Amino acid sequence: MNTHDVILHLLSGKNKKPALQSSTCFAPVNIALIKYWGKRNTELNLPVTNSFSVALPNKGTTTTLCVNPLGYDRYTLNGELLDKDTEFSKRLSQFCDFFRFENDYHFDIETENNIPTAAGLASSASGFAALALAFDQLFEWKLDKSSLSILARLGSGSACRSLWNGFVEWQKGERENGDDSFAQPYPVDEKFLNSFCVGLLVFEKDKKVISSRQAMLNTVNTSRSYKNWPTQVANDLDAIKQAIARQDFIALGEISERNALAMHATMLDSQPPTDFCTKKTREYREKIAALRKISVPVYFTQDAGPNLKLLFQKSTTETMIEHFPEVEIINL
Ligand code: DP6
């Protein structure tokens, strides 16, 4: 099944004409604690494994979508018109192609991110989730959350997790058309969730040298250690769920950090190797390890980029600010 068939199936019996002039939706950024790394189907963004994330409330993307009569799309990002040749424009255009239907609609998409774009902070996830919500609203489809998650996944895999606050698990699914591959909120005691924080350490602002999509593909195709990745994820998922059930922050931090390191190890082993770490990344990793040695419970996770996200308890906020004055703290 190709994407076109999947979309037609998902929207069967739904409006193929926009019902509103415009729609505006917000979706939060999600930080994977157990990473999505590798696809079994690159067209439908179907993953090899489940993954598990936590949302950053109030940090994310607000998207406004309108139909325009111009015969071409216009995309703006944080108020600036995007060149149609940028990678992000091409991906937006492919996503819009799903919804032009017989009338060959064209769209204006205004994307506002309140997080640094493409600095390894998963703005494409909140971006495609907000856009999926905006299409749903514009056409008045009223899709359920699982279908919206599938729609967002077709834009970017990790976007399927950006429709909820709190912990979210993406079930990889088994079926070839991906209709069982979507995310769901994972139950957690609110008090436990609210007891820890994510700290954004953005020490490298330049765009990354290789996209996560490309690095992921390259890893699956060439990394010898990738064969161990599904087992690593299964074990880490099991362990993180147990840690959440016990409300054990230290175990949650340890598991998240080791999962991120294992993902980076599969990339280092690919041909050519991908190393997203800069000198600063290594310095910060060492600083975090040194703090743990003096009994400060702080851990990191790292996506396909050089910047780190700290995981720590609210009760240690003062210590974090002291050691990482530039950190942007997000309370969960
Ligand atoms: C390292 O969701 O950006 O952030 O499906 O190709 O759009 P595509 O990939 P994307 O990959 C995210 C990878 C990651 C880990 C994660 O978020 O789980």
Coordinates of C-alpha atoms and ligand atoms in Angstrom, one line a residue:
M1 CA 0.0 0.0 0.0
N2 CA 1.3 3.5 -0.8
T3 CA 0.7 6.7 1.1
H4 CA -2.1 7.8 -1.3
D5 CA -4.1 4.6 -0.6
V6 CA -3.5 4.9 3.2
I7 CA -4.8 8.5 3.2
L8 CA -7.9 7.6 1.1
H9 CA -8.6 4.8 3.5
L10 CA -8.1 7.0 6.6
L11 CA -10.4 9.7 5.1
S12 CA -13.0 7.5 3.5
G13 CA -16.5 9.1 3.9
K14 CA -14.8 12.4 5.1
N15 CA -15.0 15.9 3.5
K16 CA -12.8 16.5 0.5
K17 CA -13.6 20.2 0.6
P18 CA -12.3 22.6 3.3
A19 CA -15.1 23.6 5.6
L20 CA -13.4 26.6 7.2
Q21 CA -11.4 29.6 6.0
S22 CA -8.5 28.9 8.2
S23 CA -7.5 26.8 11.2
T24 CA -4.9 27.3 13.9
C25 CA -3.5 24.4 16.1
F26 CA -0.8 23.8 18.6
A27 CA 1.2 20.7 19.3
P28 CA 4.0 20.2 21.9
V29 CA 7.5 19.0 21.3
N30 CA 8.2 15.5 22.5
I31 CA 11.5 14.2 23.8
A32 CA 12.1 10.5 23.2
L33 CA 13.4 8.7 26.3
I34 CA 13.4 5.4 24.3
K35 CA 14.3 6.4 20.8
Y36 CA 12.7 5.7 17.4
W37 CA 15.7 4.8 15.3
G38 CA 15.1 2.9 12.1
K39 CA 12.2 2.3 9.7
R40 CA 10.7 -0.9 8.3
N41 CA 8.9 1.2 5.7
T42 CA 10.4 4.5 4.6
E43 CA 7.4 5.8 2.7
L44 CA 4.9 5.3 5.5
N45 CA 7.5 6.1 8.3
L46 CA 6.8 2.7 9.9
P47 CA 9.3 2.0 12.7
V48 CA 11.3 -1.1 13.5
T49 CA 10.6 -0.7 17.3
N50 CA 8.2 1.0 19.7
S51 CA 9.4 4.2 21.2
F52 CA 8.5 6.3 24.3
S53 CA 8.6 10.0 24.9
V54 CA 7.7 12.8 27.3
A55 CA 6.1 16.1 26.0
L56 CA 7.3 19.5 26.9
P57 CA 4.2 21.4 27.8
N58 CA 3.9 24.9 26.2
K59 CA 7.0 24.3 24.0
G60 CA 6.1 23.5 20.4
T61 CA 4.6 24.6 17.2
T62 CA 1.5 26.7 16.4
T63 CA 0.4 26.3 12.8
T64 CA -2.1 28.3 10.9
L65 CA -3.5 26.8 7.7
C66 CA -5.6 28.4 5.0
V67 CA -6.6 27.5 1.4
N68 CA -5.1 30.1 -1.0
P69 CA -6.3 30.7 -4.6
L70 CA -2.8 31.3 -6.0
G71 CA -2.1 27.9 -7.6
Y72 CA 1.0 27.4 -5.4
D73 CA 1.6 26.9 -1.7
R74 CA 3.3 29.5 0.6
Y75 CA 5.0 28.4 3.8
T76 CA 6.4 30.7 6.5
L77 CA 8.5 29.7 9.4
N78 CA 8.6 32.2 12.4
G79 CA 7.4 35.0 10.1
E80 CA 9.8 34.4 7.2
L81 CA 8.7 33.1 3.8
L82 CA 10.5 29.8 3.1
D83 CA 12.3 29.1 -0.1
K84 CA 10.5 26.2 -1.8
D85 CA 13.8 24.4 -2.3
T86 CA 14.5 24.0 1.5
E87 CA 14.3 20.5 2.9
F88 CA 11.4 21.6 5.2
S89 CA 9.4 23.1 2.3
K90 CA 9.8 20.0 0.3
R91 CA 8.5 17.9 3.2
L92 CA 5.6 20.3 3.8
S93 CA 4.7 20.2 0.1
Q94 CA 4.7 16.4 0.0
F95 CA 2.4 16.4 3.0
C96 CA 0.1 18.9 1.4
D97 CA -0.1 16.8 -1.7
F98 CA -2.1 14.2 0.3
F99 CA -4.9 16.8 0.7
R100 CA -5.2 18.6 -2.6
F101 CA -7.9 16.2 -3.7
E102 CA -9.7 16.7 -7.1
N103 CA -9.8 20.6 -6.8
D104 CA -6.0 20.7 -6.5
Y105 CA -6.1 23.0 -3.5
H106 CA -3.1 25.1 -2.5
F107 CA -2.3 26.2 1.0
D108 CA -0.7 28.9 3.1
I109 CA 1.0 27.4 6.1
E110 CA 2.3 29.6 8.9
T111 CA 4.5 27.8 11.4
E112 CA 5.6 29.4 14.6
N113 CA 8.0 27.5 16.8
N114 CA 8.8 28.7 20.3
I115 CA 11.9 26.4 20.4
P116 CA 15.1 26.6 18.3
T117 CA 14.3 25.2 14.9
A118 CA 16.4 22.2 13.7
A119 CA 18.7 22.4 16.7
G120 CA 18.0 18.8 17.6
L121 CA 14.9 19.7 19.5
A122 CA 12.5 17.8 17.3
S123 CA 10.6 20.8 15.9
S124 CA 9.6 18.7 12.9
A125 CA 7.6 16.5 15.3
S126 CA 5.5 19.3 16.8
G127 CA 5.4 20.9 13.3
F128 CA 3.8 17.9 11.6
A129 CA 1.5 17.1 14.6
A130 CA 0.2 20.7 14.6
L131 CA -0.3 20.5 10.8
A132 CA -2.2 17.2 11.0
L133 CA -4.5 18.8 13.6
A134 CA -4.9 21.9 11.4
F135 CA -5.9 19.9 8.3
D136 CA -8.4 18.0 10.5
Q137 CA -9.9 21.2 11.7
L138 CA -9.9 23.0 8.2
F139 CA -11.8 20.1 6.6
E140 CA -13.8 19.3 9.7
W141 CA -12.9 15.6 9.6
K142 CA -13.1 15.1 13.4
L143 CA -10.7 12.2 13.3
D144 CA -10.0 10.3 16.5
K145 CA -6.6 10.6 18.1
S146 CA -5.2 7.4 16.7
S147 CA -6.0 8.4 13.1
L148 CA -4.5 11.9 13.8
S149 CA -1.4 10.2 15.1
I150 CA -1.2 8.1 11.9
L151 CA -1.6 11.3 9.8
A152 CA 1.1 13.1 11.7
R153 CA 3.4 10.0 11.3
L154 CA 3.1 10.3 7.5
G155 CA 4.8 13.7 7.8
S156 CA 7.5 12.7 10.3
G157 CA 7.6 9.5 12.4
S158 CA 8.2 11.1 15.8
A159 CA 5.3 13.6 15.1
C160 CA 2.8 10.8 15.9
R161 CA 3.9 11.2 19.6
S162 CA 3.3 15.0 19.7
L163 CA -0.5 14.9 20.2
W164 CA -0.5 14.6 24.0
N165 CA 1.2 15.9 27.1
G166 CA 2.9 13.6 29.5
F167 CA 4.4 10.2 28.6
V168 CA 3.5 8.7 25.2
E169 CA 4.3 5.3 23.7
W170 CA 4.3 4.8 19.9
Q171 CA 3.3 1.2 19.1
K172 CA 5.2 0.1 16.1
G173 CA 2.4 -2.0 14.8
E174 CA 2.6 -5.1 12.6
R175 CA 0.5 -4.4 9.6
E176 CA 1.9 -3.4 6.2
N177 CA -0.4 -0.4 5.8
G178 CA 0.5 1.0 9.2
D179 CA -3.0 1.3 10.5
D180 CA -1.9 -0.2 13.8
S181 CA 1.2 2.0 14.1
F182 CA 0.3 5.0 16.2
A183 CA 1.0 6.6 19.6
Q184 CA -1.1 6.6 22.8
P185 CA -0.7 8.4 26.1
Y186 CA 1.0 6.2 28.8
P187 CA -0.6 6.4 32.2
V188 CA 1.5 8.1 34.9
D189 CA 1.0 9.5 38.4
E190 CA 0.7 13.3 37.8
K191 CA 2.8 14.0 40.9
F192 CA 5.6 11.8 39.7
L193 CA 5.6 13.5 36.3
N194 CA 5.5 16.9 37.8
S195 CA 8.4 16.0 40.1
F196 CA 11.0 16.1 37.3
C197 CA 12.2 18.6 34.7
V198 CA 13.8 18.7 31.3
G199 CA 16.6 21.2 30.8
L200 CA 17.4 22.3 27.3
L201 CA 21.1 22.9 26.7
V202 CA 21.4 24.6 23.4
F203 CA 25.1 25.2 23.0
E204 CA 25.2 24.6 19.2
K205 CA 22.7 26.7 17.2
D206 CA 23.9 25.9 13.6
K207 CA 21.9 23.5 11.5
K208 CA 23.1 19.9 11.8
V209 CA 25.3 18.5 9.1
I210 CA 23.1 15.5 8.3
S211 CA 19.4 15.1 8.8
S212 CA 18.1 12.6 11.3
R213 CA 16.2 11.0 8.4
Q214 CA 19.4 10.4 6.4
A215 CA 21.4 9.3 9.5
M216 CA 18.6 6.8 10.4
L217 CA 18.5 5.3 6.9
N218 CA 22.3 5.1 6.8
T219 CA 22.4 3.3 10.1
V220 CA 19.8 0.7 9.2
N221 CA 21.5 0.0 5.9
T222 CA 25.1 -0.1 7.0
S223 CA 25.5 -0.4 10.8
R224 CA 26.6 -3.8 12.0
S225 CA 25.5 -3.2 15.6
Y226 CA 22.0 -2.1 14.5
K227 CA 21.0 -5.8 14.7
N228 CA 21.1 -5.5 18.5
W229 CA 18.9 -2.4 18.6
P230 CA 15.4 -4.0 18.7
T231 CA 16.5 -6.1 21.8
Q232 CA 18.0 -3.0 23.4
V233 CA 14.7 -1.1 22.9
A234 CA 12.6 -4.0 24.2
N235 CA 14.7 -4.2 27.4
D236 CA 14.8 -0.5 27.9
L237 CA 11.0 -0.1 27.4
D238 CA 10.3 -2.8 29.9
A239 CA 12.7 -1.2 32.4
I240 CA 11.4 2.3 32.0
K241 CA 7.8 1.2 32.5
Q242 CA 8.9 -0.5 35.7
A243 CA 10.7 2.6 36.8
I244 CA 7.6 4.7 36.2
A245 CA 5.5 2.2 38.1
R246 CA 7.9 2.5 41.1
Q247 CA 8.2 6.2 40.6
D248 CA 11.9 5.8 40.5
F249 CA 13.4 8.9 38.9
I250 CA 17.0 7.6 39.0
A251 CA 16.2 4.5 37.1
L252 CA 14.2 6.5 34.5
G253 CA 17.3 8.8 34.0
E254 CA 19.7 5.9 33.8
I255 CA 17.6 4.0 31.2
S256 CA 17.0 7.1 29.1
E257 CA 20.7 8.0 29.0
R258 CA 21.8 4.4 28.1
N259 CA 19.2 4.2 25.4
A260 CA 20.4 7.5 23.8
L261 CA 24.0 6.3 24.0
A262 CA 23.1 3.0 22.4
M263 CA 21.4 4.8 19.5
H264 CA 24.5 7.0 19.0
A265 CA 26.7 3.8 19.1
T266 CA 24.7 2.4 16.2
M267 CA 25.4 5.5 14.2
L268 CA 29.1 5.6 15.0
D269 CA 29.2 2.1 13.5
S270 CA 27.6 3.1 10.2
Q271 CA 29.4 3.7 6.9
P272 CA 30.3 6.5 6.8
P273 CA 30.1 6.9 10.6
T274 CA 27.8 9.6 11.9
D275 CA 29.0 11.5 15.0
F276 CA 26.6 14.2 16.1
C277 CA 28.8 15.1 19.1
T278 CA 30.9 18.2 19.1
K279 CA 33.7 19.0 21.6
K280 CA 31.1 20.8 23.7
T281 CA 28.7 17.8 23.7
R282 CA 31.6 15.7 25.1
E283 CA 32.4 18.4 27.7
Y284 CA 28.8 18.5 28.9
R285 CA 28.5 14.8 29.0
E286 CA 31.6 14.7 31.2
K287 CA 30.2 17.4 33.4
I288 CA 26.9 15.5 33.9
A289 CA 28.9 12.3 34.8
A290 CA 31.0 14.3 37.3
L291 CA 27.9 15.7 39.0
R292 CA 26.6 12.2 39.5
K293 CA 29.8 11.2 41.2
I294 CA 29.0 13.9 43.8
S295 CA 25.5 12.5 44.2
V296 CA 23.6 14.9 42.0
P297 CA 21.0 12.9 40.1
V298 CA 21.2 14.3 36.6
Y299 CA 21.0 12.5 33.3
F300 CA 20.9 13.4 29.7
T301 CA 19.3 12.4 26.5
Q302 CA 20.5 13.3 23.0
D303 CA 18.7 13.1 19.7
A304 CA 20.2 13.4 16.2
G305 CA 22.2 16.5 16.9
P306 CA 24.9 17.8 19.3
N307 CA 22.7 19.4 21.9
L308 CA 21.7 17.7 25.2
K309 CA 18.5 17.6 27.2
L310 CA 19.0 17.2 30.9
L311 CA 16.7 15.1 33.0
F312 CA 16.6 16.0 36.7
Q313 CA 14.3 16.4 39.7
K314 CA 12.6 19.7 40.5
S315 CA 14.2 19.6 43.9
T316 CA 17.6 20.0 42.3
T317 CA 16.7 23.0 40.1
E318 CA 19.0 25.4 42.0
T319 CA 22.0 23.1 41.6
M320 CA 21.3 22.8 37.8
I321 CA 21.2 26.6 37.4
E322 CA 24.5 26.9 39.3
H323 CA 26.2 24.3 37.1
F324 CA 24.5 25.1 33.8
P325 CA 23.6 28.8 33.9
E326 CA 22.4 28.8 30.2
V327 CA 19.9 25.9 30.7
E328 CA 16.3 26.5 29.8
I329 CA 14.2 24.6 32.3
I330 CA 10.9 23.1 31.4
N331 CA 8.7 21.9 34.3
L332 CA 6.7 18.8 33.3
Ligands
DP6_1 C1 16.6 10.8 17.1 O1 10.9 11.5 13.4 O2 12.7 13.1 12.6 O3 14.7 12.2 17.3 O4 10.4 9.8 10.5 O5 12.3 10.4 9.1 O6 10.8 12.2 10.0 P1 11.4 10.8 10.2 O7 12.4 10.9 11.5 P2 12.2 11.7 12.8 O8 13.3 11.0 13.7 C2 13.4 11.2 15.1 C3 14.6 10.5 15.6 C4 15.0 10.9 17.0 C5 14.5 9.9 18.0 C6 13.0 10.0 18.4 O9 12.5 11.1 18.4 O10 12.4 9.0 18.8

